[in-house]
Amino acid sequence: MTMLALALGAIFLLWMSVLLAFARPLIARWREPVLRHPILIIESDDWGAGPLQQAEALTRISAVLQRIRDRSGRPAVMTLGVILEVPDGPRIAATPCTEYHALSLTDPRFDPIRAAIQEGIAANVFAPQLHGQSHYWPHALMTAAMNTPAVRDWLTNPEPAATEDLPSHLQSRWVDASSLPSHALSPDAIQHAAATEARAYQALFGSNPQVAVATTFVWNDAVESAWAQSGVEVIITPGRRATCRDAAGHPGCIDAAMLPGERSLAGQTYLVRDVYFEPTLGHPPQRLVDGLLTRTRQGRACLVETHRFNFLQALDASLATLEAGLNAALAACPDLRFITPLELARAIQNRDPNWIETGLKPRLAAWRARLDEIPRFRRIAQLTGLGLPLALLAHPV
Ligand SMILES: [Zn+2]
């Protein structure tokens, strides 16, 4: 009997030491709010100034979204990460390629694109958010153009350019990646640029940007601080923050990880977008269902990243895949709700009882489902037998 008590005591101590070793991520996931309903938001980047065929794509996406409704009657929501300018190719070519000139989204040739965006907003299917004045740092692009003919050609193209065609590292707005590894921009330059783009956004949409998503997910504290001064309340993240482009050109210098609902130093709410759905890359409709089910078990919203290029390269096929995915998600989760990131972030911050779970059992089950994502924890929990009592949390008796 004494031996048994000793053995049980030893196991208990072992479990306690594992829980203590992982206390920080375990507590963070306990404090993270648990959502009451499945939530699905399609997050789509790169829209705005650029190829004129966007107008048709946006109009047809809007029509698809309006056909798909949750049980409250609300249509599916797609965020539009908006870009406010592209290069003015002919003017840059005339300098020749020594001065940067921009073609603004306010230019009359973009009238059909702006109209399509506004119609989708009025129909409650589009939620615009700030992606950037440009999908690059203009000075970095001009510097790179001096010894990269492909960048020079891209800058001087007479047609409104597609930023997807730029080398990936040059698509980051908030670093100077004209040489690698990238160099940080001065806080003053960031501050000035963020204020300018907030004014441009306000002129277009009638309000300051409230949600921002950095191009290529490279940004830093200085950007968040500048965004805060421009009225940005919510930052869309992939769950971590890269602050540079490394020597190979990849996003690097990761200095922070974030869970949904956590706050930035400047006070914004972070949301996490971590399901990738690019139909032209072969992602099937089921991907939306799988992503939604996993995040619903975790008590989280499913934010799905997709890009404009799907709808420019293969509009019919991408629309069909998107519609099939949304319908399959509704079939799998009939209680699914469509809301905007801004509404979601405010519900989280206000602990809105319509959206945030307060019951102990569902909170425990969601917490348990979140633990598998903590590096090494799952394996150690299995090895020590701690997984058994934790599994009971997911299926309370
Ligand atoms: Zn982008």
Coordinates of C-alpha atoms and ligand atoms in Angstrom, one line a residue:
M1 CA 0.0 0.0 0.0
T2 CA 2.8 2.3 0.9
M3 CA 4.6 1.5 -2.3
L4 CA 1.5 2.3 -4.3
A5 CA 1.1 5.6 -2.5
L6 CA 4.7 6.4 -3.2
A7 CA 4.3 5.5 -6.9
L8 CA 1.2 7.6 -7.2
G9 CA 2.9 10.5 -5.4
A10 CA 5.9 10.3 -7.8
I11 CA 3.6 10.3 -10.8
F12 CA 1.7 13.3 -9.4
L13 CA 4.9 15.1 -8.8
L14 CA 6.1 14.3 -12.3
W15 CA 2.9 15.7 -13.8
M16 CA 3.2 18.8 -11.7
S17 CA 6.7 19.4 -12.8
V18 CA 5.6 19.1 -16.5
L19 CA 2.8 21.5 -16.0
L20 CA 5.1 23.9 -14.2
A21 CA 7.7 23.7 -17.0
F22 CA 5.0 24.6 -19.5
A23 CA 3.2 27.0 -17.3
R24 CA 3.5 30.0 -19.5
P25 CA 2.0 28.6 -22.7
L26 CA -0.6 26.6 -20.7
I27 CA -1.8 29.7 -18.8
A28 CA -1.8 31.8 -22.0
R29 CA -4.1 29.3 -23.6
W30 CA -6.4 29.2 -20.6
R31 CA -6.7 33.0 -20.5
E32 CA -7.4 33.1 -24.3
P33 CA -11.2 33.6 -24.7
V34 CA -13.2 30.6 -26.0
L35 CA -15.7 31.4 -28.7
R36 CA -19.3 30.2 -28.4
H37 CA -19.9 29.6 -32.1
P38 CA -17.9 28.4 -35.1
I39 CA -16.7 31.5 -37.0
L40 CA -15.3 31.6 -40.5
I41 CA -13.7 34.7 -42.1
I42 CA -12.2 34.6 -45.6
E43 CA -9.2 37.0 -45.6
S44 CA -8.2 38.1 -49.0
D45 CA -5.2 40.3 -49.7
D46 CA -3.7 42.5 -52.5
W47 CA -6.9 44.1 -53.9
G48 CA -7.1 47.7 -55.0
A49 CA -4.7 49.6 -57.3
G50 CA -3.5 47.1 -59.9
P51 CA -4.8 45.0 -62.8
L52 CA -8.2 46.2 -64.1
Q53 CA -9.6 42.7 -64.3
Q54 CA -10.1 42.9 -60.5
A55 CA -13.4 44.7 -61.1
E56 CA -15.0 41.7 -62.6
A57 CA -13.5 39.3 -60.1
L58 CA -14.7 41.4 -57.1
T59 CA -18.2 41.6 -58.6
R60 CA -18.5 37.9 -59.0
I61 CA -17.0 37.1 -55.6
S62 CA -19.5 39.4 -54.1
A63 CA -22.4 37.6 -55.8
V64 CA -21.1 34.2 -54.5
L65 CA -20.8 35.5 -51.0
Q66 CA -24.3 37.0 -51.0
R67 CA -25.7 33.6 -51.8
I68 CA -24.2 32.0 -48.7
R69 CA -25.8 32.8 -45.4
D70 CA -25.4 31.8 -41.8
R71 CA -28.5 30.8 -39.7
S72 CA -28.9 34.5 -38.7
G73 CA -29.2 35.3 -42.4
R74 CA -25.9 37.1 -42.6
P75 CA -23.9 36.6 -45.8
A76 CA -20.3 35.3 -45.8
V77 CA -17.7 37.9 -45.2
M78 CA -14.5 38.4 -47.1
T79 CA -11.9 40.9 -46.0
L80 CA -10.2 42.9 -48.7
G81 CA -6.6 43.8 -47.8
V82 CA -6.4 47.0 -49.8
I83 CA -3.4 48.4 -51.7
L84 CA -3.7 52.1 -52.4
E85 CA -1.2 52.6 -55.2
V86 CA 1.0 50.9 -57.8
P87 CA 3.8 52.5 -59.9
D88 CA 3.0 54.9 -62.6
G89 CA 5.1 53.1 -65.2
P90 CA 5.1 55.7 -68.0
R91 CA 6.0 58.5 -65.6
I92 CA 8.8 56.5 -64.0
A93 CA 10.1 55.5 -67.4
A94 CA 10.3 59.2 -68.5
T95 CA 12.6 60.0 -65.6
P96 CA 14.2 57.4 -66.7
C97 CA 13.7 55.2 -63.7
T98 CA 15.4 57.7 -61.3
E99 CA 12.2 59.0 -59.8
Y100 CA 9.3 57.1 -58.3
H101 CA 5.7 58.1 -59.3
A102 CA 2.6 56.5 -58.1
L103 CA -0.7 55.6 -59.7
S104 CA -3.3 56.0 -57.0
L105 CA -6.4 53.9 -56.5
T106 CA -8.3 57.2 -56.8
D107 CA -7.3 57.4 -60.5
P108 CA -10.3 57.3 -62.8
R109 CA -9.1 54.2 -64.6
F110 CA -9.7 52.4 -61.3
D111 CA -13.3 53.6 -61.1
P112 CA -14.8 50.1 -61.8
I113 CA -12.6 48.5 -59.1
R114 CA -13.6 51.0 -56.5
A115 CA -17.2 50.7 -57.4
A116 CA -17.0 46.9 -57.1
I117 CA -15.4 47.2 -53.7
Q118 CA -18.1 49.7 -52.5
E119 CA -20.9 47.5 -53.8
G120 CA -19.6 44.6 -51.8
I121 CA -19.2 46.7 -48.7
A122 CA -22.8 47.9 -49.1
A123 CA -23.9 44.3 -49.4
N124 CA -22.1 43.4 -46.2
V125 CA -19.8 40.9 -47.9
F126 CA -16.6 42.9 -48.1
A127 CA -14.8 44.3 -45.1
P128 CA -11.8 46.5 -46.3
Q129 CA -8.7 46.5 -44.2
L130 CA -5.3 48.3 -44.7
H131 CA -2.7 46.3 -46.5
G132 CA -0.6 49.3 -47.4
Q133 CA -0.2 52.4 -49.5
S134 CA 1.9 50.2 -51.7
H135 CA 2.9 46.5 -51.6
Y136 CA 6.5 47.5 -51.3
W137 CA 8.7 50.3 -49.9
P138 CA 9.2 52.6 -52.9
H139 CA 12.7 53.6 -52.1
A140 CA 13.8 50.0 -51.8
L141 CA 12.2 49.2 -55.1
M142 CA 13.9 52.1 -56.9
T143 CA 17.3 51.1 -55.4
A144 CA 16.8 47.5 -56.5
A145 CA 15.9 48.6 -60.0
M146 CA 19.3 50.1 -60.5
N147 CA 20.9 46.7 -60.9
T148 CA 17.9 44.4 -61.5
P149 CA 16.5 44.7 -65.0
A150 CA 13.4 42.7 -64.1
V151 CA 12.5 45.2 -61.4
R152 CA 13.1 48.1 -63.7
D153 CA 10.8 46.5 -66.3
W154 CA 8.2 46.0 -63.7
L155 CA 8.4 49.6 -62.5
T156 CA 8.1 51.0 -66.0
N157 CA 5.3 48.7 -67.2
P158 CA 2.7 50.9 -68.9
E159 CA -0.2 48.8 -67.5
P160 CA -1.1 48.9 -63.8
A161 CA 1.3 46.4 -62.3
A162 CA 0.6 43.2 -60.4
T163 CA 2.7 43.2 -57.3
E164 CA 2.6 39.4 -57.2
D165 CA 5.2 39.5 -60.0
L166 CA 7.8 41.2 -57.8
P167 CA 10.5 39.2 -56.1
S168 CA 9.0 38.1 -52.8
H169 CA 11.4 40.0 -50.5
L170 CA 10.6 43.3 -52.3
Q171 CA 6.9 42.8 -51.6
S172 CA 7.5 43.7 -47.9
R173 CA 6.5 47.2 -47.2
W174 CA 8.0 47.8 -43.8
V175 CA 11.7 47.0 -44.4
D176 CA 14.3 48.1 -47.0
A177 CA 15.0 44.8 -48.7
S178 CA 16.9 46.3 -51.7
S179 CA 19.9 44.4 -50.4
L180 CA 19.7 41.3 -48.1
P181 CA 19.5 40.8 -45.3
S182 CA 17.1 43.7 -45.2
H183 CA 17.6 47.0 -43.3
A184 CA 15.2 48.4 -40.8
L185 CA 13.4 51.7 -41.7
S186 CA 13.7 54.6 -39.4
P187 CA 10.7 55.1 -37.0
D188 CA 10.2 58.5 -38.5
A189 CA 9.9 57.2 -42.0
I190 CA 7.5 54.5 -40.8
Q191 CA 5.5 57.1 -38.9
H192 CA 5.3 59.4 -41.9
A193 CA 4.3 56.7 -44.3
A194 CA 1.7 55.2 -42.0
A195 CA 0.1 58.6 -41.4
T196 CA 0.0 59.3 -45.2
E197 CA -1.6 56.0 -46.0
A198 CA -4.2 56.3 -43.3
R199 CA -5.2 59.6 -44.8
A200 CA -5.4 58.1 -48.2
Y201 CA -7.5 55.2 -46.8
Q202 CA -9.8 57.6 -45.0
A203 CA -10.4 59.6 -48.2
L204 CA -11.4 56.4 -50.0
F205 CA -13.5 54.6 -47.4
G206 CA -14.7 57.5 -45.2
S207 CA -13.0 56.2 -42.0
N208 CA -9.6 55.6 -40.7
P209 CA -8.3 52.0 -41.2
Q210 CA -9.3 50.0 -38.2
V211 CA -7.8 46.7 -39.2
A212 CA -4.3 46.3 -40.7
V213 CA -2.4 43.4 -42.2
A214 CA 1.2 44.0 -43.1
T215 CA 2.3 42.9 -46.6
T216 CA 4.1 39.5 -46.4
F217 CA 3.6 39.6 -42.6
V218 CA 6.8 41.6 -42.0
W219 CA 6.4 44.4 -39.5
N220 CA 7.6 45.6 -36.1
D221 CA 6.8 47.7 -33.0
A222 CA 7.4 51.0 -34.8
V223 CA 4.7 50.0 -37.4
E224 CA 2.3 49.0 -34.7
S225 CA 2.8 52.3 -32.9
A226 CA 2.3 54.3 -36.1
W227 CA -0.8 52.3 -36.9
A228 CA -2.2 52.9 -33.4
Q229 CA -1.8 56.7 -34.0
S230 CA -3.7 56.2 -37.3
G231 CA -6.6 54.5 -35.6
V232 CA -5.8 50.8 -36.3
E233 CA -7.4 48.7 -33.5
V234 CA -6.8 45.2 -34.9
I235 CA -3.7 43.5 -36.4
I236 CA -4.0 40.4 -38.5
T237 CA -1.1 38.1 -37.9
P238 CA 0.0 34.5 -38.7
G239 CA 0.6 33.9 -35.0
R240 CA 4.1 35.3 -35.0
R241 CA 5.9 38.5 -36.1
A242 CA 8.7 38.5 -38.6
T243 CA 10.6 41.8 -38.6
C244 CA 13.1 41.4 -41.4
R245 CA 14.0 39.6 -44.6
D246 CA 17.0 37.3 -43.9
A247 CA 20.0 36.8 -46.1
A248 CA 18.1 34.3 -48.3
G249 CA 15.2 36.8 -48.6
H250 CA 12.8 34.9 -46.3
P251 CA 10.8 36.5 -43.6
G252 CA 13.0 36.3 -40.4
C253 CA 14.0 38.0 -37.2
I254 CA 10.9 36.6 -35.5
D255 CA 10.6 38.5 -32.3
A256 CA 7.1 37.7 -31.0
A257 CA 4.4 35.1 -31.0
M258 CA 0.8 35.9 -30.4
L259 CA -2.5 34.2 -29.6
P260 CA -5.9 35.5 -30.7
G261 CA -7.0 38.4 -28.5
E262 CA -3.6 39.2 -27.1
R263 CA -2.6 42.9 -27.2
S264 CA 0.3 44.6 -29.0
L265 CA 2.5 47.0 -27.1
A266 CA 0.5 49.9 -28.7
G267 CA -2.7 48.3 -27.5
Q268 CA -4.1 46.7 -30.7
T269 CA -5.9 43.4 -30.6
Y270 CA -4.1 40.6 -32.5
L271 CA -6.0 38.1 -34.5
V272 CA -4.5 35.0 -36.0
R273 CA -5.0 33.9 -39.6
D274 CA -3.5 30.5 -40.1
V275 CA -5.5 28.5 -42.6
Y276 CA -4.2 28.7 -46.2
F277 CA -6.7 28.4 -49.0
E278 CA -5.3 29.1 -52.4
P279 CA -7.5 27.2 -55.0
T280 CA -5.0 27.7 -57.8
L281 CA -2.4 25.9 -55.7
G282 CA -4.7 22.9 -55.5
H283 CA -6.3 23.5 -52.1
P284 CA -9.7 21.7 -52.1
P285 CA -12.9 22.9 -50.5
Q286 CA -12.4 20.4 -47.7
R287 CA -9.6 22.6 -46.5
L288 CA -12.1 25.1 -45.2
V289 CA -14.0 22.4 -43.4
D290 CA -10.9 20.9 -41.8
G291 CA -9.6 24.3 -40.7
L292 CA -13.0 25.3 -39.3
L293 CA -13.5 22.1 -37.3
T294 CA -10.1 22.2 -35.8
R295 CA -10.4 25.8 -34.7
T296 CA -13.9 25.3 -33.5
R297 CA -12.7 22.6 -31.2
Q298 CA -10.1 25.0 -29.9
G299 CA -12.8 27.7 -29.3
R300 CA -11.2 29.9 -31.9
A301 CA -12.3 31.6 -35.1
C302 CA -11.1 30.3 -38.4
L303 CA -9.4 33.0 -40.4
V304 CA -8.6 31.8 -43.9
E305 CA -5.9 33.4 -46.0
T306 CA -6.4 33.6 -49.7
H307 CA -5.1 36.0 -52.3
R308 CA -6.2 38.0 -55.3
F309 CA -4.1 35.9 -57.6
N310 CA -6.4 33.0 -57.4
F311 CA -9.2 35.1 -58.8
L312 CA -7.1 36.8 -61.5
Q313 CA -5.5 33.6 -62.8
A314 CA -8.5 31.3 -62.7
L315 CA -11.7 33.1 -61.8
D316 CA -14.3 30.5 -62.6
A317 CA -12.5 27.6 -60.9
S318 CA -11.5 29.6 -57.8
L319 CA -15.0 30.9 -57.3
A320 CA -16.4 27.4 -57.6
T321 CA -13.9 26.1 -55.0
L322 CA -14.6 29.0 -52.7
E323 CA -18.4 28.5 -52.9
A324 CA -18.1 24.7 -52.4
G325 CA -15.8 25.3 -49.4
L326 CA -18.2 27.7 -47.8
N327 CA -21.2 25.5 -48.4
A328 CA -19.3 22.5 -47.0
A329 CA -18.3 24.5 -43.9
L330 CA -22.0 25.5 -43.3
A331 CA -23.0 21.8 -43.7
A332 CA -20.4 20.7 -41.3
C333 CA -21.1 23.4 -38.7
P334 CA -24.7 24.6 -39.0
D335 CA -24.1 27.0 -36.2
L336 CA -21.4 28.7 -38.2
R337 CA -21.4 32.6 -38.0
F338 CA -20.0 35.1 -40.4
I339 CA -18.6 38.3 -38.8
T340 CA -15.9 40.8 -39.6
P341 CA -12.5 40.8 -37.9
L342 CA -13.3 44.1 -36.3
E343 CA -16.5 42.7 -34.7
L344 CA -14.6 39.6 -33.6
A345 CA -11.8 41.6 -32.0
R346 CA -14.3 43.9 -30.2
A347 CA -16.3 40.9 -29.0
I348 CA -13.1 39.4 -27.6
Q349 CA -12.0 42.6 -25.8
N350 CA -15.4 43.2 -24.4
R351 CA -15.9 39.6 -23.3
D352 CA -19.2 39.9 -25.1
P353 CA -21.4 37.1 -23.7
N354 CA -23.1 36.6 -27.0
W355 CA -19.8 35.4 -28.5
I356 CA -17.5 34.4 -25.5
E357 CA -18.1 31.2 -23.6
T358 CA -18.2 31.3 -19.8
G359 CA -19.1 27.7 -19.0
L360 CA -16.2 25.7 -17.3
K361 CA -16.7 22.5 -19.3
P362 CA -16.5 24.0 -22.8
R363 CA -13.6 26.2 -21.7
L364 CA -11.7 23.1 -20.4
A365 CA -12.4 21.2 -23.6
A366 CA -11.1 24.1 -25.8
W367 CA -8.1 24.6 -23.6
R368 CA -7.2 20.9 -23.9
A369 CA -7.6 21.1 -27.7
R370 CA -5.2 24.0 -27.8
L371 CA -2.4 22.2 -25.9
D372 CA -1.4 20.0 -28.8
E373 CA 0.1 23.0 -30.6
I374 CA 2.6 23.8 -27.9
P375 CA 6.0 22.5 -29.1
R376 CA 7.1 19.3 -27.3
F377 CA 4.2 19.4 -24.8
R378 CA 2.1 16.8 -26.5
R379 CA 4.9 14.2 -26.6
I380 CA 6.0 14.8 -23.1
A381 CA 2.4 14.6 -21.9
Q382 CA 2.1 11.2 -23.6
L383 CA 5.4 9.9 -22.3
T384 CA 4.5 10.8 -18.7
G385 CA 0.9 9.7 -18.8
L386 CA -0.3 13.2 -18.2
G387 CA -2.2 13.0 -21.5
L388 CA -4.7 10.7 -19.8
P389 CA -6.2 13.2 -17.3
L390 CA -5.9 15.9 -20.0
A391 CA -7.9 13.8 -22.4
L392 CA -10.7 13.6 -19.8
L393 CA -10.9 17.3 -20.0
A394 CA -11.9 17.1 -23.7
H395 CA -14.6 14.5 -22.9
P396 CA -15.7 15.4 -19.4
V397 CA -17.6 12.5 -17.8
Ligands
ZN1 ZN -0.2 41.0 -49.9

